[in-house]
PDB file of C-alpha atoms in Angstrom:
ATOM      1  CA  MET U 567       0.000   0.000   0.000  1.00 70.00           C
ATOM      2  CA  ALA U 568       1.315   3.416  -0.954  1.00 69.00           C
ATOM      3  CA  LYS U 569       2.253   5.865   1.747  1.00 81.00           C
ATOM      4  CA  PRO U 570      -0.310   8.683   1.975  1.00 91.00           C
ATOM      5  CA  PHE U 571       0.862  12.010   0.617  1.00 92.00           C
ATOM      6  CA  THR U 572       1.855  14.560   3.236  1.00 94.00           C
ATOM      7  CA  VAL U 573       1.547  18.197   2.249  1.00 95.00           C
ATOM      8  CA  PRO U 574       4.919  19.866   2.876  1.00 96.00           C
ATOM      9  CA  SER U 575       5.109  22.946   5.036  1.00 96.00           C
ATOM     10  CA  PRO U 576       7.470  25.748   4.008  1.00 97.00           C
ATOM     11  CA  ALA U 577       9.862  24.509   6.726  1.00 97.00           C
ATOM     12  CA  ASP U 578       9.738  20.959   5.302  1.00 96.00           C
ATOM     13  CA  ALA U 579      10.344  22.132   1.753  1.00 97.00           C
ATOM     14  CA  ASP U 580      13.149  24.643   2.348  1.00 97.00           C
ATOM     15  CA  ALA U 581      15.965  24.013   4.852  1.00 97.00           C
ATOM     16  CA  GLU U 582      16.831  27.698   5.260  1.00 98.00           C
ATOM     17  CA  TYR U 583      13.219  28.599   5.991  1.00 98.00           C
ATOM     18  CA  GLY U 584      13.048  25.640   8.390  1.00 98.00           C
ATOM     19  CA  THR U 585      16.122  26.869  10.270  1.00 98.00           C
ATOM     20  CA  LEU U 586      14.690  30.385  10.546  1.00 98.00           C
ATOM     21  CA  ASP U 587      11.316  29.052  11.665  1.00 98.00           C
ATOM     22  CA  ALA U 588      12.875  26.812  14.321  1.00 98.00           C
ATOM     23  CA  ARG U 589      14.957  29.726  15.602  1.00 98.00           C
ATOM     24  CA  TYR U 590      11.895  31.983  15.716  1.00 98.00           C
ATOM     25  CA  ILE U 591       9.979  29.381  17.726  1.00 98.00           C
ATOM     26  CA  ALA U 592      12.907  28.787  20.112  1.00 98.00           C
ATOM     27  CA  LEU U 593      13.286  32.522  20.719  1.00 98.00           C
ATOM     28  CA  GLY U 594       9.545  32.751  21.359  1.00 98.00           C
ATOM     29  CA  GLU U 595       9.692  29.977  23.928  1.00 98.00           C
ATOM     30  CA  GLU U 596      12.605  31.640  25.698  1.00 98.00           C
ATOM     31  CA  LEU U 597      10.826  35.007  25.557  1.00 98.00           C
ATOM     32  CA  SER U 598       7.773  33.451  27.162  1.00 98.00           C
ATOM     33  CA  GLN U 599       9.837  31.956  29.986  1.00 98.00           C
ATOM     34  CA  VAL U 600      11.889  35.107  30.626  1.00 98.00           C
ATOM     35  CA  THR U 601       8.723  37.230  30.634  1.00 98.00           C
ATOM     36  CA  LYS U 602       7.155  34.856  33.140  1.00 98.00           C
ATOM     37  CA  ASP U 603      10.279  35.035  35.333  1.00 98.00           C
ATOM     38  CA  ALA U 604      10.284  38.840  35.170  1.00 98.00           C
ATOM     39  CA  ASP U 605       6.588  38.999  36.056  1.00 98.00           C
ATOM     40  CA  LEU U 606       7.112  36.684  39.038  1.00 97.00           C
ATOM     41  CA  LEU U 607      10.112  38.675  40.244  1.00 95.00           C
ATOM     42  CA  ASP U 608       8.210  41.950  39.858  1.00 95.00           C
ATOM     43  CA  ALA U 609       5.275  40.520  41.828  1.00 96.00           C
ATOM     44  CA  ASP U 610       7.663  39.310  44.535  1.00 92.00           C
ATOM     45  CA  MET U 611       9.243  42.762  44.753  1.00 89.00           C
ATOM     46  CA  ARG U 612       5.819  44.316  45.247  1.00 90.00           C
ATOM     47  CA  ALA U 613       4.811  41.743  47.837  1.00 90.00           C
ATOM     48  CA  ARG U 614       8.104  41.818  49.757  1.00 85.00           C
ATOM     49  CA  PRO U 615       9.793  45.198  49.425  1.00 79.00           C
ATOM     50  CA  SER U 616      13.519  45.588  50.021  1.00 76.00           C
ATOM     51  CA  PRO U 617      14.535  46.880  53.453  1.00 73.00           C
ATOM     52  CA  ALA U 618      14.448  50.639  53.876  1.00 75.00           C
ATOM     53  CA  ILE U 619      17.877  50.668  55.514  1.00 76.00           C
ATOM     54  CA  ARG U 620      21.227  49.393  54.354  1.00 79.00           C
ATOM     55  CA  ILE U 621      22.438  45.993  55.577  1.00 76.00           C
ATOM     56  CA  ALA U 622      25.337  47.504  57.512  1.00 79.00           C
ATOM     57  CA  VAL U 623      22.995  49.853  59.379  1.00 83.00           C
ATOM     58  CA  ALA U 624      20.539  47.026  60.075  1.00 77.00           C
ATOM     59  CA  GLU U 625      23.351  44.945  61.572  1.00 79.00           C
ATOM     60  CA  LEU U 626      24.428  47.866  63.781  1.00 82.00           C
ATOM     61  CA  ILE U 627      20.944  48.183  65.236  1.00 83.00           C
ATOM     62  CA  GLY U 628      20.554  44.448  65.638  1.00 81.00           C
ATOM     63  CA  GLU U 629      18.089  43.705  62.863  1.00 79.00           C
ATOM     64  CA  THR U 630      18.447  40.928  60.349  1.00 77.00           C
ATOM     65  CA  VAL U 631      17.900  41.612  56.705  1.00 74.00           C
ATOM     66  CA  ASP U 632      17.083  39.032  54.050  1.00 73.00           C
ATOM     67  CA  THR U 633      19.952  39.715  51.661  1.00 72.00           C
ATOM     68  CA  THR U 634      18.224  37.859  48.842  1.00 74.00           C
ATOM     69  CA  LEU U 635      15.808  40.775  48.627  1.00 76.00           C
ATOM     70  CA  LEU U 636      18.565  43.196  47.684  1.00 76.00           C
ATOM     71  CA  ASP U 637      19.610  41.624  44.402  1.00 85.00           C
ATOM     72  CA  ARG U 638      16.129  41.500  42.854  1.00 90.00           C
ATOM     73  CA  SER U 639      16.112  44.898  41.181  1.00 89.00           C
ATOM     74  CA  ARG U 640      19.404  44.154  39.406  1.00 91.00           C
ATOM     75  CA  ARG U 641      18.031  40.769  38.317  1.00 95.00           C
ATOM     76  CA  LEU U 642      14.762  42.342  37.107  1.00 96.00           C
ATOM     77  CA  LYS U 643      16.750  44.862  35.064  1.00 97.00           C
ATOM     78  CA  GLU U 644      18.719  41.971  33.495  1.00 97.00           C
ATOM     79  CA  LEU U 645      15.501  40.096  32.701  1.00 98.00           C
ATOM     80  CA  ARG U 646      13.920  43.163  31.114  1.00 98.00           C
ATOM     81  CA  GLN U 647      17.016  43.691  28.976  1.00 98.00           C
ATOM     82  CA  ARG U 648      16.874  40.024  27.929  1.00 98.00           C
ATOM     83  CA  ILE U 649      13.201  40.470  27.000  1.00 98.00           C
ATOM     84  CA  ALA U 650      14.070  43.488  24.833  1.00 98.00           C
ATOM     85  CA  ASP U 651      16.927  41.560  23.175  1.00 98.00           C
ATOM     86  CA  LEU U 652      14.715  38.548  22.511  1.00 98.00           C
ATOM     87  CA  GLU U 653      11.968  40.711  21.023  1.00 98.00           C
ATOM     88  CA  ALA U 654      14.469  42.455  18.737  1.00 98.00           C
ATOM     89  CA  ALA U 655      15.989  39.132  17.656  1.00 98.00           C
ATOM     90  CA  ARG U 656      12.572  37.634  16.962  1.00 98.00           C
ATOM     91  CA  GLU U 657      11.628  40.610  14.799  1.00 98.00           C
ATOM     92  CA  ILE U 658      14.815  40.226  12.743  1.00 98.00           C
ATOM     93  CA  ILE U 659      14.240  36.473  12.345  1.00 98.00           C
ATOM     94  CA  ARG U 660      10.568  37.053  11.462  1.00 98.00           C
ATOM     95  CA  ARG U 661      11.551  39.461   8.682  1.00 98.00           C
ATOM     96  CA  LYS U 662      14.168  37.049   7.330  1.00 98.00           C
ATOM     97  CA  ARG U 663      11.681  34.183   7.496  1.00 98.00           C
ATOM     98  CA  ASP U 664       9.018  36.278   5.726  1.00 97.00           C
ATOM     99  CA  ASP U 665      11.551  37.183   3.005  1.00 98.00           C
ATOM    100  CA  ARG U 666      12.291  33.466   2.509  1.00 98.00           C
ATOM    101  CA  LEU U 667       8.626  32.401   2.370  1.00 97.00           C
ATOM    102  CA  GLY U 668       8.365  32.850  -1.418  1.00 97.00           C
ATOM    103  CA  LYS U 669      11.243  30.430  -2.105  1.00 98.00           C
ATOM    104  CA  ALA U 670       9.941  27.990   0.499  1.00 98.00           C
ATOM    105  CA  SER U 671       6.448  28.135  -0.999  1.00 97.00           C
ATOM    106  CA  LEU U 672       7.826  27.480  -4.477  1.00 97.00           C
ATOM    107  CA  ALA U 673       9.703  24.452  -3.142  1.00 97.00           C
ATOM    108  CA  ALA U 674       6.578  23.156  -1.362  1.00 97.00           C
ATOM    109  CA  CYS U 675       4.460  23.588  -4.499  1.00 96.00           C
ATOM    110  CA  THR U 676       7.112  21.800  -6.575  1.00 96.00           C
ATOM    111  CA  ILE U 677       7.014  18.863  -4.166  1.00 96.00           C
ATOM    112  CA  ALA U 678       3.186  18.749  -4.223  1.00 96.00           C
ATOM    113  CA  LYS U 679       2.717  19.346  -7.967  1.00 95.00           C
ATOM    114  CA  THR U 680       2.691  15.689  -9.044  1.00 93.00           C
ATOM    115  CA  GLU U 681       0.245  14.677  -6.312  1.00 94.00           C
ATOM    116  CA  TYR U 682      -2.007  17.635  -7.076  1.00 95.00           C
ATOM    117  CA  ALA U 683      -1.998  16.790 -10.794  1.00 94.00           C
ATOM    118  CA  LYS U 684      -2.890  13.179  -9.988  1.00 94.00           C
ATOM    119  CA  ARG U 685      -5.836  14.307  -7.862  1.00 94.00           C
ATOM    120  CA  ILE U 686      -7.025  16.834 -10.455  1.00 94.00           C
ATOM    121  CA  GLY U 687      -6.925  14.005 -13.019  1.00 94.00           C
ATOM    122  CA  LYS U 688      -9.129  11.854 -10.763  1.00 94.00           C
ATOM    123  CA  PHE U 689     -11.473  14.794 -10.236  1.00 92.00           C
ATOM    124  CA  ILE U 690     -11.796  15.387 -13.972  1.00 91.00           C
ATOM    125  CA  ALA U 691     -12.493  11.690 -14.543  1.00 93.00           C
ATOM    126  CA  ALA U 692     -15.216  11.836 -11.887  1.00 93.00           C
ATOM    127  CA  LEU U 693     -16.658  15.002 -13.459  1.00 88.00           C
ATOM    128  CA  GLU U 694     -16.681  13.363 -16.886  1.00 89.00           C
ATOM    129  CA  ALA U 695     -18.516  10.350 -15.412  1.00 91.00           C
ATOM    130  CA  ALA U 696     -20.954  12.724 -13.702  1.00 87.00           C
ATOM    131  CA  LYS U 697     -21.452  14.607 -16.985  1.00 86.00           C
ATOM    132  CA  ALA U 698     -22.213  11.341 -18.781  1.00 88.00           C
ATOM    133  CA  ALA U 699     -24.717  10.386 -16.067  1.00 89.00           C
ATOM    134  CA  TYR U 700     -26.276  13.861 -16.250  1.00 86.00           C
ATOM    135  CA  ASP U 701     -26.570  13.656 -20.035  1.00 87.00           C
ATOM    136  CA  ASP U 702     -28.157  10.195 -19.683  1.00 90.00           C
ATOM    137  CA  ALA U 703     -30.733  11.540 -17.206  1.00 87.00           C
ATOM    138  CA  ASP U 704     -31.346  14.622 -19.340  1.00 87.00           C
ATOM    139  CA  ALA U 705     -31.991  12.342 -22.345  1.00 90.00           C
ATOM    140  CA  VAL U 706     -35.169  11.142 -20.613  1.00 91.00           C
ATOM    141  CA  LEU U 707     -36.505  14.701 -20.457  1.00 88.00           C
ATOM    142  CA  ASP U 708     -35.503  15.327 -24.074  1.00 88.00           C
ATOM    143  CA  ALA U 709     -37.285  12.137 -25.177  1.00 93.00           C
ATOM    144  CA  LEU U 710     -40.426  13.113 -23.237  1.00 92.00           C
ATOM    145  CA  GLU U 711     -40.410  16.571 -24.838  1.00 91.00           C
ATOM    146  CA  ARG U 712     -39.963  15.033 -28.318  1.00 94.00           C
ATOM    147  CA  GLU U 713     -43.060  12.961 -27.616  1.00 93.00           C
ATOM    148  CA  GLY U 714     -44.939  16.164 -26.779  1.00 93.00           C
ATOM    149  CA  VAL U 715     -45.105  15.499 -23.031  1.00 92.00           C
ATOM    150  CA  GLN U 716     -45.407  18.530 -20.797  1.00 88.00           C
ATOM    151  CA  VAL U 717     -42.433  17.909 -18.530  1.00 83.00           C
ATOM    152  CA  THR U 718     -43.630  20.530 -16.057  1.00 84.00           C
ATOM    153  CA  TYR U 719     -45.419  17.657 -14.303  1.00 86.00           C
ATOM    154  CA  MET U 720     -41.969  16.261 -13.574  1.00 81.00           C
ATOM    155  CA  PRO U 721     -39.828  19.285 -12.672  1.00 77.00           C
ATOM    156  CA  PRO U 722     -36.336  18.755 -14.071  1.00 75.00           C
ATOM    157  CA  ALA U 723     -33.127  18.821 -12.077  1.00 78.00           C
ATOM    158  CA  ARG U 724     -30.825  20.849 -14.306  1.00 73.00           C
ATOM    159  CA  SER U 725     -27.238  21.901 -13.661  1.00 75.00           C
ATOM    160  CA  ASN U 726     -25.686  25.001 -15.193  1.00 73.00           C
ATOM    161  CA  PHE U 727     -22.313  23.387 -14.714  1.00 72.00           C
ATOM    162  CA  PHE U 728     -23.096  20.595 -17.176  1.00 73.00           C
ATOM    163  CA  ALA U 729     -25.593  22.355 -19.438  1.00 67.00           C
ATOM    164  CA  GLY U 730     -24.799  23.361 -22.998  1.00 64.00           C
ATOM    165  CA  SER U 731     -21.787  22.726 -25.198  1.00 59.00           C
ATOM    166  CA  ASP U 732     -19.634  25.307 -23.352  1.00 58.00           C
ATOM    167  CA  SER U 733     -20.127  23.582 -20.043  1.00 68.00           C
ATOM    168  CA  GLY U 734     -18.385  24.298 -16.768  1.00 76.00           C
ATOM    169  CA  LEU U 735     -16.675  20.928 -17.117  1.00 79.00           C
ATOM    170  CA  GLN U 736     -14.955  21.950 -20.353  1.00 82.00           C
ATOM    171  CA  ARG U 737     -13.868  25.264 -18.854  1.00 82.00           C
ATOM    172  CA  PHE U 738     -12.483  23.479 -15.780  1.00 83.00           C
ATOM    173  CA  ILE U 739     -10.556  20.960 -17.907  1.00 86.00           C
ATOM    174  CA  ALA U 740      -9.175  23.748 -20.104  1.00 87.00           C
ATOM    175  CA  GLU U 741      -8.018  25.656 -17.027  1.00 90.00           C
ATOM    176  CA  ALA U 742      -6.400  22.540 -15.535  1.00 89.00           C
ATOM    177  CA  ARG U 743      -4.573  21.956 -18.838  1.00 89.00           C
ATOM    178  CA  SER U 744      -3.431  25.559 -19.207  1.00 91.00           C
ATOM    179  CA  ASN U 745      -2.038  25.433 -15.648  1.00 89.00           C
ATOM    180  CA  GLY U 746      -0.127  22.262 -16.502  1.00 88.00           C
ATOM    181  CA  HIS U 747      -1.978  19.963 -14.102  1.00 88.00           C
ATOM    182  CA  VAL U 748      -3.233  17.503 -16.744  1.00 85.00           C
ATOM    183  CA  ASP U 749      -2.321  16.631 -20.315  1.00 80.00           C
TER     184      ASP U 749
END
């Protein structure tokens, strides 16, 4: 049994696009985590403010100070700078990825072209069979009318797609041929 066709994504079809896309996603994941860390640290700073006096003064008056509270503002500044750097990097990667999308799309369409043509061929064959069945059914109405029967007592089911010599089917086949999907 043949393996089912898998439609290629731009990342599947073009290695450079795939690399840019993977980098963009990785930067986004890191940005999400760093933003979460910064938000948690900011919330902690609001909930537990740093001591109002310096550590040395607190020791002189006999108070203990949680020294872990003192380093938070420096760490928050570092996290915010990392967020800004990640956002700038993501924007650069996004632009590069967007610039590469045309080449990646062409590669994906090239990969899918044969499968698409095969399916269009099957569709046309099905339409031709449907047209033949429609013409066969329509022949009954034509025969009744030739006999002088008023066919209004049996309302017809007519399709504009199949009606007439310049039918929708012929236009569809011509378009498929002109686009190179079928011979």
